[in-house]
Amino acid sequence: MIISTNYSLKKINKQKKLNIHMLKKETLIWRYYFNKAKHSYGIYDNLDVILSSAISIESYVINLIYSNKLAEKFEEYKENAKKTHKPLGFFGETKFLQEIGIINKEKEKILNTCFGVLKDNRNKIIHGEIDNTIISRKYAEKSLQK
């Protein structure tokens, strides 16, 4: 069954100038994808809810690294991980943040638990383990909650 929604947006006055302060603000990619997931949930685009939720949490962790000016230290951390043949993924990134003192053990565990749920749902989509694009609302809701 395909669910169709119809809504209209207000017309945008193209003659108005953009607020210069809005242009100067940093775009937080993780927040963009979180809001996209919420919007997608509202229009029953369950597939996009799952993907956008996963992108949001991964971008959030990367944002923590860069906003705390840890890019160079993180690159060194990644190089050391390569030497031991342990490539870094999300869990390595959260471990780095915990070791550096940006997050505590409890927050590391919460992030890892949330990502574990998101990763499972996302991987089913990315690796073609689903038989159609109409994803269960249950998975979308769980992803958005995480």
PDB file of C-alpha atoms in Angstrom:
ATOM      1  CA  MET A   1       0.000   0.000   0.000  1.00  0.00           C
ATOM      2  CA  ILE A   2       1.351   3.409  -0.914  1.00  0.00           C
ATOM      3  CA  ILE A   3       0.485   6.315   1.331  1.00  0.00           C
ATOM      4  CA  SER A   4       0.232   9.652  -0.356  1.00  0.00           C
ATOM      5  CA  THR A   5       0.212  12.957   1.426  1.00  0.00           C
ATOM      6  CA  ASN A   6      -0.537  16.303  -0.057  1.00  0.00           C
ATOM      7  CA  TYR A   7       0.355  19.596   1.504  1.00  0.00           C
ATOM      8  CA  SER A   8       1.243  23.024   0.265  1.00  0.00           C
ATOM      9  CA  LEU A   9       3.910  25.444   1.314  1.00  0.00           C
ATOM     10  CA  LYS A  10       3.546  29.199   1.391  1.00  0.00           C
ATOM     11  CA  LYS A  11       4.990  30.954  -1.609  1.00  0.00           C
ATOM     12  CA  ILE A  12       8.350  32.535  -1.048  1.00  0.00           C
ATOM     13  CA  ASN A  13       8.815  36.188  -1.923  1.00  0.00           C
ATOM     14  CA  LYS A  14      11.906  35.982  -4.098  1.00  0.00           C
ATOM     15  CA  GLN A  15      12.415  39.735  -3.965  1.00  0.00           C
ATOM     16  CA  LYS A  16      13.343  39.738  -0.266  1.00  0.00           C
ATOM     17  CA  LYS A  17      17.028  39.780   0.532  1.00  0.00           C
ATOM     18  CA  LEU A  18      18.393  37.035   2.731  1.00  0.00           C
ATOM     19  CA  ASN A  19      19.262  38.088   6.226  1.00  0.00           C
ATOM     20  CA  ILE A  20      23.056  38.517   6.221  1.00  0.00           C
ATOM     21  CA  HIS A  21      23.266  36.979   9.697  1.00  0.00           C
ATOM     22  CA  MET A  22      21.711  33.788   8.381  1.00  0.00           C
ATOM     23  CA  LEU A  23      24.399  33.548   5.729  1.00  0.00           C
ATOM     24  CA  LYS A  24      27.167  33.877   8.311  1.00  0.00           C
ATOM     25  CA  LYS A  25      25.842  31.128  10.595  1.00  0.00           C
ATOM     26  CA  GLU A  26      27.513  27.762  10.419  1.00  0.00           C
ATOM     27  CA  THR A  27      25.374  25.039   8.932  1.00  0.00           C
ATOM     28  CA  LEU A  28      25.244  22.074  11.255  1.00  0.00           C
ATOM     29  CA  ILE A  29      24.932  19.081   8.980  1.00  0.00           C
ATOM     30  CA  TRP A  30      23.851  16.779  11.796  1.00  0.00           C
ATOM     31  CA  ARG A  31      20.971  19.109  12.656  1.00  0.00           C
ATOM     32  CA  TYR A  32      19.959  19.394   9.006  1.00  0.00           C
ATOM     33  CA  TYR A  33      19.669  15.606   8.718  1.00  0.00           C
ATOM     34  CA  PHE A  34      17.860  15.322  12.058  1.00  0.00           C
ATOM     35  CA  ASN A  35      15.282  17.872  10.884  1.00  0.00           C
ATOM     36  CA  LYS A  36      15.088  16.084   7.535  1.00  0.00           C
ATOM     37  CA  ALA A  37      14.363  12.818   9.382  1.00  0.00           C
ATOM     38  CA  LYS A  38      11.589  14.505  11.380  1.00  0.00           C
ATOM     39  CA  HIS A  39      10.100  15.978   8.211  1.00  0.00           C
ATOM     40  CA  SER A  40      10.305  12.642   6.412  1.00  0.00           C
ATOM     41  CA  TYR A  41       8.558  10.977   9.340  1.00  0.00           C
ATOM     42  CA  GLY A  42       5.734  13.482   9.032  1.00  0.00           C
ATOM     43  CA  ILE A  43       5.191  12.619   5.374  1.00  0.00           C
ATOM     44  CA  TYR A  44       5.594   8.848   5.877  1.00  0.00           C
ATOM     45  CA  ASP A  45       8.888   8.613   3.975  1.00  0.00           C
ATOM     46  CA  ASN A  46      10.104   5.876   6.310  1.00  0.00           C
ATOM     47  CA  LEU A  47      13.101   4.945   4.179  1.00  0.00           C
ATOM     48  CA  ASP A  48      14.475   8.491   4.388  1.00  0.00           C
ATOM     49  CA  VAL A  49      13.781   8.672   8.142  1.00  0.00           C
ATOM     50  CA  ILE A  50      16.145   5.756   8.705  1.00  0.00           C
ATOM     51  CA  LEU A  51      18.872   7.050   6.396  1.00  0.00           C
ATOM     52  CA  SER A  52      18.697  10.658   7.606  1.00  0.00           C
ATOM     53  CA  SER A  53      18.737   9.567  11.258  1.00  0.00           C
ATOM     54  CA  ALA A  54      21.893   7.534  10.688  1.00  0.00           C
ATOM     55  CA  ILE A  55      23.575  10.387   8.809  1.00  0.00           C
ATOM     56  CA  SER A  56      22.586  12.791  11.585  1.00  0.00           C
ATOM     57  CA  ILE A  57      24.225  10.855  14.415  1.00  0.00           C
ATOM     58  CA  GLU A  58      27.384  10.161  12.401  1.00  0.00           C
ATOM     59  CA  SER A  59      27.630  13.851  11.466  1.00  0.00           C
ATOM     60  CA  TYR A  60      27.054  14.840  15.095  1.00  0.00           C
ATOM     61  CA  VAL A  61      30.118  12.905  16.236  1.00  0.00           C
ATOM     62  CA  ILE A  62      32.271  14.358  13.453  1.00  0.00           C
ATOM     63  CA  ASN A  63      30.974  17.820  14.389  1.00  0.00           C
ATOM     64  CA  LEU A  64      32.138  17.245  17.979  1.00  0.00           C
ATOM     65  CA  ILE A  65      35.619  16.465  16.704  1.00  0.00           C
ATOM     66  CA  TYR A  66      35.865  19.535  14.466  1.00  0.00           C
ATOM     67  CA  SER A  67      34.073  22.010  16.724  1.00  0.00           C
ATOM     68  CA  ASN A  68      36.503  21.120  19.526  1.00  0.00           C
ATOM     69  CA  LYS A  69      39.409  21.714  17.126  1.00  0.00           C
ATOM     70  CA  LEU A  70      40.567  18.110  17.339  1.00  0.00           C
ATOM     71  CA  ALA A  71      40.949  17.412  13.617  1.00  0.00           C
ATOM     72  CA  GLU A  72      44.743  17.047  13.767  1.00  0.00           C
ATOM     73  CA  LYS A  73      44.663  14.859  16.874  1.00  0.00           C
ATOM     74  CA  PHE A  74      41.951  12.765  15.307  1.00  0.00           C
ATOM     75  CA  GLU A  75      44.022  12.272  12.132  1.00  0.00           C
ATOM     76  CA  GLU A  76      46.916  11.040  14.301  1.00  0.00           C
ATOM     77  CA  TYR A  77      44.513   8.737  16.141  1.00  0.00           C
ATOM     78  CA  LYS A  78      43.300   7.332  12.805  1.00  0.00           C
ATOM     79  CA  GLU A  79      46.871   6.794  11.591  1.00  0.00           C
ATOM     80  CA  ASN A  80      47.731   4.876  14.757  1.00  0.00           C
ATOM     81  CA  ALA A  81      44.628   2.751  14.277  1.00  0.00           C
ATOM     82  CA  LYS A  82      45.694   1.950  10.698  1.00  0.00           C
ATOM     83  CA  LYS A  83      49.088   0.784  11.949  1.00  0.00           C
ATOM     84  CA  THR A  84      47.387  -1.757  14.184  1.00  0.00           C
ATOM     85  CA  HIS A  85      45.050  -2.813  11.349  1.00  0.00           C
ATOM     86  CA  LYS A  86      41.987  -1.579  13.232  1.00  0.00           C
ATOM     87  CA  PRO A  87      40.239   0.891  10.928  1.00  0.00           C
ATOM     88  CA  LEU A  88      38.159   3.457  12.754  1.00  0.00           C
ATOM     89  CA  GLY A  89      34.434   3.612  12.398  1.00  0.00           C
ATOM     90  CA  PHE A  90      31.765   5.286  14.462  1.00  0.00           C
ATOM     91  CA  PHE A  91      32.689   3.383  17.617  1.00  0.00           C
ATOM     92  CA  GLY A  92      36.337   4.404  17.234  1.00  0.00           C
ATOM     93  CA  GLU A  93      35.290   8.026  16.863  1.00  0.00           C
ATOM     94  CA  THR A  94      33.257   7.938  20.088  1.00  0.00           C
ATOM     95  CA  LYS A  95      36.122   6.175  21.861  1.00  0.00           C
ATOM     96  CA  PHE A  96      38.438   8.975  20.720  1.00  0.00           C
ATOM     97  CA  LEU A  97      36.033  11.622  22.046  1.00  0.00           C
ATOM     98  CA  GLN A  98      35.796   9.803  25.369  1.00  0.00           C
ATOM     99  CA  GLU A  99      39.582   9.387  25.690  1.00  0.00           C
ATOM    100  CA  ILE A 100      40.125  13.085  24.891  1.00  0.00           C
ATOM    101  CA  GLY A 101      37.507  14.089  27.482  1.00  0.00           C
ATOM    102  CA  ILE A 102      34.865  15.606  25.208  1.00  0.00           C
ATOM    103  CA  ILE A 103      32.272  13.037  26.283  1.00  0.00           C
ATOM    104  CA  ASN A 104      32.175  10.768  29.318  1.00  0.00           C
ATOM    105  CA  LYS A 105      31.797   6.964  29.340  1.00  0.00           C
ATOM    106  CA  GLU A 106      28.027   7.203  29.828  1.00  0.00           C
ATOM    107  CA  LYS A 107      27.561   9.453  26.774  1.00  0.00           C
ATOM    108  CA  GLU A 108      29.873   7.218  24.741  1.00  0.00           C
ATOM    109  CA  LYS A 109      27.702   4.224  25.632  1.00  0.00           C
ATOM    110  CA  ILE A 110      24.488   6.105  24.748  1.00  0.00           C
ATOM    111  CA  LEU A 111      25.877   7.203  21.370  1.00  0.00           C
ATOM    112  CA  ASN A 112      27.111   3.694  20.590  1.00  0.00           C
ATOM    113  CA  THR A 113      23.805   2.100  21.582  1.00  0.00           C
ATOM    114  CA  CYS A 114      21.801   4.538  19.468  1.00  0.00           C
ATOM    115  CA  PHE A 115      24.096   4.098  16.508  1.00  0.00           C
ATOM    116  CA  GLY A 116      23.894   0.316  16.820  1.00  0.00           C
ATOM    117  CA  VAL A 117      20.134   0.454  16.221  1.00  0.00           C
ATOM    118  CA  LEU A 118      20.460   2.982  13.401  1.00  0.00           C
ATOM    119  CA  LYS A 119      23.280   1.031  11.755  1.00  0.00           C
ATOM    120  CA  ASP A 120      21.284  -2.184  11.665  1.00  0.00           C
ATOM    121  CA  ASN A 121      18.315  -0.513   9.972  1.00  0.00           C
ATOM    122  CA  ARG A 122      20.518   1.515   7.631  1.00  0.00           C
ATOM    123  CA  ASN A 123      22.570  -1.519   6.595  1.00  0.00           C
ATOM    124  CA  LYS A 124      19.444  -3.450   5.654  1.00  0.00           C
ATOM    125  CA  ILE A 125      18.636  -0.650   3.218  1.00  0.00           C
ATOM    126  CA  ILE A 126      22.138   0.009   1.914  1.00  0.00           C
ATOM    127  CA  HIS A 127      23.005  -3.659   1.390  1.00  0.00           C
ATOM    128  CA  GLY A 128      19.714  -4.490  -0.303  1.00  0.00           C
ATOM    129  CA  GLU A 129      18.382  -6.762   2.416  1.00  0.00           C
ATOM    130  CA  ILE A 130      14.895  -5.286   2.110  1.00  0.00           C
ATOM    131  CA  ASP A 131      12.485  -6.534  -0.508  1.00  0.00           C
ATOM    132  CA  ASN A 132      10.832  -3.183  -1.193  1.00  0.00           C
ATOM    133  CA  THR A 133      11.143   0.507  -0.391  1.00  0.00           C
ATOM    134  CA  ILE A 134       8.073   0.638   1.822  1.00  0.00           C
ATOM    135  CA  ILE A 135       9.791   0.321   5.165  1.00  0.00           C
ATOM    136  CA  SER A 136       7.867  -0.475   8.299  1.00  0.00           C
ATOM    137  CA  ARG A 137       6.762   2.557  10.294  1.00  0.00           C
ATOM    138  CA  LYS A 138       8.075   0.769  13.388  1.00  0.00           C
ATOM    139  CA  TYR A 139      11.677   0.941  12.091  1.00  0.00           C
ATOM    140  CA  ALA A 140      11.304   4.587  11.104  1.00  0.00           C
ATOM    141  CA  GLU A 141       9.906   5.533  14.503  1.00  0.00           C
ATOM    142  CA  LYS A 142      12.655   3.642  16.334  1.00  0.00           C
ATOM    143  CA  SER A 143      15.327   5.312  14.193  1.00  0.00           C
ATOM    144  CA  LEU A 144      13.944   8.777  14.800  1.00  0.00           C
ATOM    145  CA  GLN A 145      13.716   8.177  18.540  1.00  0.00           C
ATOM    146  CA  LYS A 146      17.361   7.120  18.654  1.00  0.00           C
TER     147      LYS A 146
END
